[in-house]
Amino acid sequence: MRNTLRTSRAVTLTELLVAMVISVIFVGSVVMVFTLTLDASDETRRSSDAHNRARAAAEAITQDLKFLQVDPLLGITADTLVLVDQPLAYGDLVDNDRDGFLDEETVDGADDEPTTDWVDQHQVVNFRTERSAYVGFPDLGDLGVDDDTVFSRDQVAFLRTLGPSAIPGVPIRERVAYRIDTFDGEDNVLVREVTTFDPSVSPDVTVLEPVVFDVVSLDILAWNSNTDGFVPVQPYWLTAWDSSAFPFGTRPLNAPLGVPPFAYPTSFFVRVVVSAEKVPLAEIGPWFLQNRPLKTETAQTVVNVESVLGSAEYAVYVRDP
Amino acid sequence: MRARRGFTFTEVLVALLVFLIGIVGVWAVFPAALKSVRESSAKGRAILLAQQKVEEMRRDANLANSLINEISALPAPSTALPMPTDDSLTYSFSGESLQFPVPDASEPASTPGVPRVIVRYAPDFRDTEPVLYELRFLGP
C-alpha cells in the first residue's frame, strides 16, 4: 500500500517549476532556431532569385547586342544604335569600393580612391597597364577604378534586319529598345520594346514585353575604338553612343583620314541591378532618403560586337596598328 | 494504481533529449540546403565574371595573340585578383587546369597549354572550394 501511494503521488511544486523552466527554454530555443533558419532561408532564396533575374536580364541584352550588324542596304541611320546615359543622383548606400565614401563615384574616370592601385586587371601578363593618361577623361580603364555603385537608368535602342519580306528588295527590319519603364501599371520593369517594320504589313507593330521586374539600375557602357580627338589614341569607355552622330574626323584608331568609323562600339559593358528586398521596390519608396542600404543583386558582363571584332578594319587599325 | 503513475522526472528529461536530437537532425538539413542555393548563385556570378574576362581578352588581343599566348604558357595560375564588385570571388589566368591537374585524353578540360580563366572564392571568404569555375578560351 505504501508502494502504491508512492508511485501515484503528484509532482511537487519544485519539480513542476523545474520542468516548466526546462520546457520553456527548450521550446524557446527550438522556436528561435527555427525562426532564424526560416529568415536565413528566405533571405537566401530572395537573393538567389534576384541574382537569377539580374543574370537573365543581362544575358537577354547581351545576346541582342552581340550580333549587331549594319544593314548594307540601309546604311547608318538615326536608328542604327542609340545609347542614352541616364545616371541617377543616388546609389545603394553601400561603400562598394571601400574607400570610406558612399556612392561618391561618377562614371567620369576620375580616380579618387585613396590607394594608387591603378594597375590594370591585365597586370598578370605584365605588359598591360592602366591607361593612366586617361585619368580625368571619360574612361573607366579596367572598370575596377571607378566602381562604386551609382545607379543608372540607361536606354539602348538599335535597328536590325530580320530577313526578306513579301516585297522584293525591302527586308523586314525591327527596332529593339531596352529601358526601365512601367509595365501593366507596375514601375521599375526592364522592358524590351520591339517595333517590326514589315513593308507588306501596315501599320508597324510594336510589342512591349517585360524582361525583369523590380529593376533598380541598368548601366550600359560602350567601348569606343574610334578616334575622336583624345590623345593618346586608345580605346575607352563611353557612357553614350549615337551611330549617326560621330564627330567630324572620327575614324577607327590609327586609320587614315577618309576611312569610315566603326558604327558600333567594340564592346558593351552591361550591369543590371535588381532589388532583393522583401517588398516590391515601388512600395519601399525613395530608399535613398531612408538612409539604409537597399538589398540588391548585380549581374554584370562585357559583350563584344562580333561584326566589329571580326572586321578587317579592326585587325588592321586596332589590333595591330 | 501502478498503471496510472505519471512519468518520472528522469523519463521526461530522456524524452526531451530524444526529441531534441530529432529536431537537431532535421534542422541540420537546412544549412546544407542554404549552402547549395548560395553556391549555385556564386557559380552564376563566376560564370559571368569568366565570360567578361574572356571577352576583354578577345577584344584586346593583337594579331600575334601575344596576350593569349602568354596565358597559354603560364604553368600555374597567375596572382588571383578580386572581382571588382564582388570581393568574395577572385579570378586568375592559367595555361594549366586546376580542376584537372593531370592531363587525361578523355577529359578535354584537362588539356594543358590552353588559356583559361579560373574563378575561385577569395581566400578570406572561403578556402575549402579551390575552383568555382574554369573557362577555357581560344583566340579572337
XYZ file of C-alpha atoms in Angstrom:
461
model
C 0.000 0.000 0.000
C 2.828 2.338 0.814
C 4.448 1.458 -2.531
C 1.254 2.172 -4.435
C 0.854 5.538 -2.773
C 4.430 6.488 -3.546
C 4.180 5.659 -7.217
C 0.987 7.595 -7.758
C 1.977 10.716 -5.891
C 1.702 14.017 -7.716
C 4.757 16.038 -8.747
C 5.971 18.547 -6.236
C 5.811 22.250 -6.953
C 9.591 22.362 -7.303
C 9.577 19.559 -9.868
C 6.779 21.245 -11.734
C 8.647 24.570 -11.824
C 11.894 22.941 -12.944
C 10.056 21.048 -15.667
C 8.344 24.224 -16.810
C 11.599 26.157 -16.940
C 13.284 23.385 -18.914
C 10.309 23.186 -21.258
C 10.270 26.934 -21.820
C 13.990 27.017 -22.515
C 13.700 24.043 -24.800
C 10.667 25.255 -26.733
C 12.048 28.799 -26.864
C 15.337 27.569 -28.293
C 13.627 25.452 -30.891
C 11.334 28.304 -31.938
C 14.230 30.774 -32.081
C 16.427 28.490 -34.141
C 13.541 27.647 -36.403
C 12.713 31.333 -36.924
C 16.322 32.238 -37.620
C 16.617 29.377 -40.071
C 13.453 30.400 -41.862
C 14.666 34.016 -42.056
C 18.032 32.941 -43.424
C 16.334 30.627 -45.870
C 14.006 33.385 -47.006
C 16.865 35.861 -47.392
C 18.946 33.393 -49.377
C 16.033 32.494 -51.587
C 15.255 36.130 -52.346
C 18.899 36.895 -53.005
C 19.253 33.907 -55.300
C 16.045 34.775 -57.116
C 17.170 38.391 -57.584
C 20.525 37.265 -58.924
C 18.873 34.888 -61.376
C 16.622 37.692 -62.610
C 19.556 40.091 -62.971
C 21.526 37.491 -64.855
C 18.627 36.660 -67.153
C 18.247 40.360 -67.955
C 21.965 40.834 -68.631
C 22.029 37.795 -70.899
C 18.957 38.910 -72.828
C 20.543 42.292 -73.534
C 23.964 40.907 -74.395
C 22.528 38.364 -76.809
C 20.893 41.190 -78.745
C 23.953 43.453 -78.688
C 26.444 40.751 -79.631
C 25.073 40.331 -83.135
C 24.554 43.954 -84.135
C 25.238 44.426 -87.802
C 24.766 47.380 -90.083
C 22.366 46.649 -92.897
C 24.365 47.406 -96.073
C 21.191 48.315 -97.954
C 20.152 50.835 -95.343
C 23.483 52.171 -94.134
C 23.740 54.131 -90.911
C 20.566 55.889 -89.855
C 19.336 57.661 -86.744
C 18.061 54.277 -85.509
C 21.230 52.246 -86.052
C 22.302 52.406 -82.401
C 21.484 54.955 -79.734
C 22.693 54.560 -76.153
C 21.382 57.183 -73.751
C 23.139 57.748 -70.445
C 20.814 58.450 -67.521
C 22.733 58.284 -64.228
C 20.690 58.791 -61.087
C 21.800 61.045 -58.261
C 21.949 58.248 -55.722
C 23.266 54.752 -55.251
C 22.843 51.809 -52.934
C 24.257 53.498 -49.809
C 26.994 50.874 -49.662
C 30.696 51.674 -49.852
C 31.308 49.110 -52.566
C 34.872 50.154 -53.300
C 35.718 50.530 -49.616
C 37.273 53.943 -49.852
C 35.294 55.422 -46.978
C 32.727 57.206 -49.105
C 29.261 56.146 -50.168
C 28.250 56.243 -53.809
C 30.684 59.047 -54.412
C 31.818 57.910 -57.810
C 30.512 59.047 -61.121
C 31.421 57.470 -64.384
C 33.963 60.150 -65.163
C 37.272 58.339 -64.997
C 38.465 60.343 -62.013
C 40.420 58.154 -59.654
C 39.640 59.316 -56.166
C 40.404 56.121 -54.378
C 42.904 56.641 -51.558
C 45.092 53.902 -52.972
C 47.172 54.097 -56.106
C 46.349 50.667 -57.405
C 45.677 51.821 -60.902
C 47.182 48.714 -62.259
C 45.045 47.204 -64.908
C 43.414 43.873 -64.242
C 45.608 42.535 -67.016
C 48.679 43.129 -64.884
C 49.174 39.399 -64.646
C 50.544 39.270 -68.132
C 52.918 42.095 -67.401
C 52.614 44.388 -70.343
C 49.118 45.768 -69.932
C 48.812 48.730 -67.650
C 46.069 51.084 -66.677
C 45.661 53.880 -69.114
C 46.889 56.434 -66.631
C 46.883 59.131 -69.290
C 43.140 58.819 -69.246
C 42.656 59.758 -65.608
C 40.211 62.618 -65.777
C 38.911 61.504 -69.124
C 35.676 59.591 -69.589
C 37.491 56.291 -69.406
C 36.961 53.511 -66.938
C 40.197 51.737 -67.719
C 39.828 48.404 -66.059
C 36.397 49.113 -64.593
C 37.858 48.464 -61.180
C 38.973 52.012 -60.566
C 35.717 53.889 -60.573
C 33.314 51.315 -59.490
C 31.273 52.351 -56.504
C 27.651 51.926 -57.384
C 25.732 54.873 -58.679
C 22.508 53.716 -60.199
C 21.602 54.466 -63.791
C 18.576 54.028 -65.937
C 20.264 53.930 -69.315
C 18.405 53.223 -72.522
C 19.638 51.444 -75.595
C 17.903 51.087 -78.940
C 19.062 49.621 -82.220
C 17.847 48.560 -85.619
C 18.330 45.118 -87.094
C 17.372 43.315 -90.238
C 15.395 40.118 -89.925
C 15.116 38.863 -93.484
C 13.283 39.241 -96.792
C 9.708 40.449 -96.817
C 6.944 39.803 -99.333
C 8.140 42.851 -101.233
C 11.363 42.110 -103.140
C 14.374 44.200 -102.126
C 12.824 45.566 -98.946
C 13.666 43.387 -95.939
C 11.777 43.134 -92.670
C 13.504 45.175 -90.011
C 12.873 45.709 -86.346
C 13.812 48.321 -83.829
C 14.649 46.907 -80.410
C 14.846 49.056 -77.291
C 15.654 48.256 -73.665
C 14.719 50.631 -70.856
C 13.355 50.652 -67.316
C 9.736 51.630 -67.569
C 6.200 50.955 -66.365
C 4.532 47.743 -67.470
C 0.893 46.929 -66.687
C 0.854 49.629 -64.027
C 3.969 48.297 -62.334
C 7.046 50.522 -62.065
C 10.710 49.516 -62.264
C 10.309 46.941 -65.005
C 13.069 46.334 -67.518
C 11.136 46.207 -70.768
C 12.076 45.189 -74.282
C 10.173 47.103 -76.912
C 10.191 45.667 -80.409
C 8.749 47.540 -83.374
C 8.572 45.489 -86.538
C 8.790 47.205 -89.894
C 7.381 44.819 -92.454
C 6.740 46.631 -95.752
C 3.897 44.234 -96.525
C 2.126 44.925 -93.218
C 0.671 48.244 -92.161
C 0.730 49.766 -89.636
C 4.011 48.830 -87.945
C 3.563 46.538 -84.972
C 5.060 47.412 -81.583
C 5.249 44.863 -78.805
C 6.286 45.722 -75.265
C 7.470 42.767 -73.231
C 8.705 42.674 -69.642
C 12.170 41.211 -69.171
C 12.619 41.536 -65.410
C 10.613 43.152 -62.620
C 11.900 45.228 -59.712
C 14.970 46.503 -61.533
C 16.922 49.222 -59.745
C 19.533 50.075 -62.313
C 20.569 49.449 -65.908
C 24.064 50.623 -66.710
C 25.493 50.242 -70.218
C 28.866 51.495 -71.418
C 30.293 51.412 -74.920
C 33.945 50.650 -75.699
C 34.916 53.105 -78.385
C 37.567 52.066 -80.880
C 37.180 55.212 -82.943
C 39.436 58.181 -82.510
C 37.703 61.439 -81.802
C 40.434 63.751 -80.678
C 41.667 62.120 -77.472
C 45.423 61.904 -77.106
C 46.911 59.357 -76.771
C 44.739 57.420 -79.102
C 43.434 54.361 -77.281
C 40.028 52.795 -76.873
C 38.000 53.907 -73.889
C 34.542 53.601 -72.383
C 31.769 55.930 -73.414
C 28.549 56.353 -71.487
C 26.528 57.311 -74.567
C 26.565 56.424 -78.246
C 24.814 57.577 -81.387
C 25.912 55.807 -84.544
C 24.602 58.570 -86.759
C 26.326 61.426 -84.948
C 30.074 60.842 -84.921
C 32.151 63.958 -84.541
C 33.922 65.253 -87.605
C 37.144 63.418 -88.385
C 36.288 60.345 -86.320
C 37.701 57.150 -87.762
C 38.981 53.788 -86.498
C 42.051 54.149 -84.341
C 45.166 54.665 -86.438
C 43.201 54.666 -89.669
C 43.991 57.356 -92.216
C 41.512 60.132 -92.774
C 38.693 59.062 -95.032
C 38.225 55.617 -93.513
C 34.712 55.481 -92.038
C 34.474 54.950 -88.273
C 33.055 51.900 -86.579
C 29.308 52.368 -86.361
C 29.161 50.225 -83.253
C 31.249 50.028 -80.108
C 33.676 47.121 -79.956
C 32.197 46.027 -76.636
C 29.387 46.815 -74.286
C 29.626 46.688 -70.531
C 26.209 45.710 -69.168
C 25.302 45.896 -65.500
C 21.833 45.097 -64.195
C 20.951 45.678 -60.542
C 17.800 44.034 -59.226
C 16.111 44.556 -55.875
C 16.358 41.701 -53.378
C 14.006 43.343 -50.900
C 11.052 41.502 -49.414
C 8.508 44.005 -50.726
C 8.342 45.423 -54.255
C 10.578 48.389 -54.965
C 7.610 50.652 -55.624
C 6.330 50.069 -52.080
C 9.656 50.929 -50.494
C 9.578 54.388 -51.980
C 12.669 56.544 -52.218
C 15.025 54.262 -50.310
C 17.879 56.703 -50.680
C 16.015 59.073 -48.330
C 15.550 56.400 -45.716
C 19.265 56.214 -45.103
C 19.539 52.496 -45.317
C 21.172 50.296 -47.917
C 18.953 48.709 -50.464
C 19.339 44.956 -50.745
C 20.296 44.271 -54.338
C 21.862 41.695 -56.588
C 24.040 42.651 -59.534
C 24.858 40.875 -62.770
C 27.477 42.427 -64.998
C 29.310 41.314 -68.056
C 31.130 42.500 -71.147
C 29.964 41.505 -74.601
C 31.815 42.078 -77.847
C 30.066 43.116 -81.037
C 31.187 40.361 -83.355
C 30.737 42.360 -86.560
C 33.284 44.908 -85.287
C 35.652 42.428 -83.695
C 35.826 40.331 -86.831
C 36.202 43.183 -89.285
C 39.317 43.795 -91.346
C 39.435 47.393 -90.093
C 39.624 46.251 -86.503
C 42.507 43.900 -87.281
C 44.440 46.486 -89.250
C 43.830 49.667 -87.294
C 43.242 48.488 -83.724
C 44.742 45.031 -83.185
C 47.987 45.685 -84.952
C 48.383 49.322 -85.863
C -2.897 2.023 -9.337
C 0.612 1.434 -10.724
C -0.598 1.763 -14.270
C -1.775 5.320 -13.550
C 1.507 6.633 -12.259
C 2.953 9.702 -14.012
C 6.301 9.972 -15.752
C 9.310 10.332 -13.556
C 11.493 13.374 -13.884
C 14.229 11.281 -15.454
C 11.835 9.870 -18.033
C 10.750 13.358 -19.032
C 14.344 14.506 -19.403
C 15.233 11.481 -21.513
C 12.169 12.074 -23.691
C 13.152 15.720 -24.159
C 16.679 14.693 -25.058
C 15.460 12.229 -27.677
C 13.121 14.868 -29.075
C 15.934 17.411 -29.144
C 18.200 15.052 -31.066
C 15.415 14.564 -33.604
C 14.887 18.296 -34.013
C 18.613 18.953 -34.382
C 18.779 16.220 -37.003
C 16.034 17.852 -39.036
C 17.476 21.305 -38.507
C 20.871 20.181 -39.757
C 19.369 19.762 -43.219
C 18.636 23.493 -43.556
C 22.243 24.762 -43.715
C 23.047 22.210 -46.397
C 20.113 23.425 -48.473
C 21.094 27.068 -47.967
C 24.690 26.307 -48.879
C 23.529 24.664 -52.064
C 21.497 27.746 -53.055
C 24.392 30.103 -52.235
C 26.847 28.019 -54.233
C 24.530 27.995 -57.186
C 24.330 31.785 -57.010
C 28.105 32.098 -56.638
C 28.630 29.862 -59.638
C 26.311 32.081 -61.666
C 28.413 35.109 -60.754
C 31.597 33.191 -61.511
C 30.366 32.290 -64.995
C 29.562 35.918 -65.798
C 32.929 37.054 -64.470
C 34.815 34.463 -66.510
C 32.877 35.375 -69.642
C 33.616 39.048 -69.044
C 37.356 38.421 -68.785
C 37.374 36.247 -71.894
C 35.522 38.899 -73.875
C 38.048 41.508 -72.748
C 40.903 39.254 -73.814
C 39.373 38.648 -77.226
C 38.824 42.354 -77.697
C 42.297 43.424 -76.608
C 44.309 40.702 -78.336
C 46.718 41.829 -81.004
C 47.226 39.986 -84.272
C 50.089 37.952 -82.819
C 47.878 36.916 -79.915
C 50.681 37.839 -77.502
C 48.375 38.199 -74.538
C 46.616 34.897 -75.068
C 49.818 33.041 -75.916
C 51.378 34.288 -72.713
C 48.436 32.985 -70.727
C 48.639 29.634 -72.540
C 52.239 29.301 -71.399
C 51.535 30.004 -67.744
C 52.322 26.781 -65.858
C 50.393 27.891 -62.777
C 47.574 30.318 -62.110
C 48.534 33.972 -62.086
C 48.016 36.064 -58.976
C 44.352 35.922 -58.044
C 42.659 39.295 -58.401
C 39.423 40.199 -56.668
C 36.335 40.711 -58.751
C 35.795 44.482 -58.717
C 32.217 44.361 -57.483
C 32.256 41.145 -55.502
C 35.204 40.555 -53.236
C 34.059 37.043 -52.405
C 35.362 35.926 -55.817
C 38.781 36.111 -57.406
C 39.949 35.324 -60.904
C 43.256 34.327 -62.398
C 44.618 33.120 -65.710
C 46.456 29.917 -66.445
C 47.537 27.580 -69.196
C 47.036 24.570 -66.921
C 43.854 23.284 -65.361
C 43.357 23.411 -61.624
C 40.242 21.277 -61.770
C 42.029 18.554 -63.729
C 45.729 18.944 -62.923
C 46.646 15.603 -64.506
C 46.245 15.595 -68.304
C 43.736 12.995 -69.393
C 42.965 12.361 -73.060
C 39.357 11.539 -72.219
C 38.892 14.856 -70.411
C 39.290 17.840 -72.770
C 39.159 20.253 -69.842
C 42.479 18.874 -68.625
C 44.382 19.724 -71.822
C 47.483 21.751 -70.926
C 48.584 24.817 -72.862
C 45.060 26.132 -73.335
C 44.311 29.609 -71.937
C 41.845 29.605 -69.074
C 40.117 31.949 -66.693
C 39.878 30.363 -63.260
C 37.388 31.754 -60.762
C 37.733 30.886 -57.099
C 36.380 32.067 -53.791
C 38.559 34.697 -52.164
C 40.791 33.059 -49.520
C 39.378 35.168 -46.705
C 35.853 34.265 -47.801
C 36.167 30.535 -48.199
C 39.178 28.360 -48.814
C 37.540 24.978 -48.984
C 36.404 25.291 -52.603
C 39.519 25.504 -54.727
C 37.852 26.126 -58.085
C 34.405 27.550 -58.626
C 34.521 27.811 -62.386
C 37.120 27.308 -65.086
C 36.580 28.619 -68.592
C 38.874 27.748 -71.485
C 39.015 30.034 -74.454
C 40.711 30.432 -77.801
C 41.988 33.458 -79.635
C 39.801 36.143 -81.153
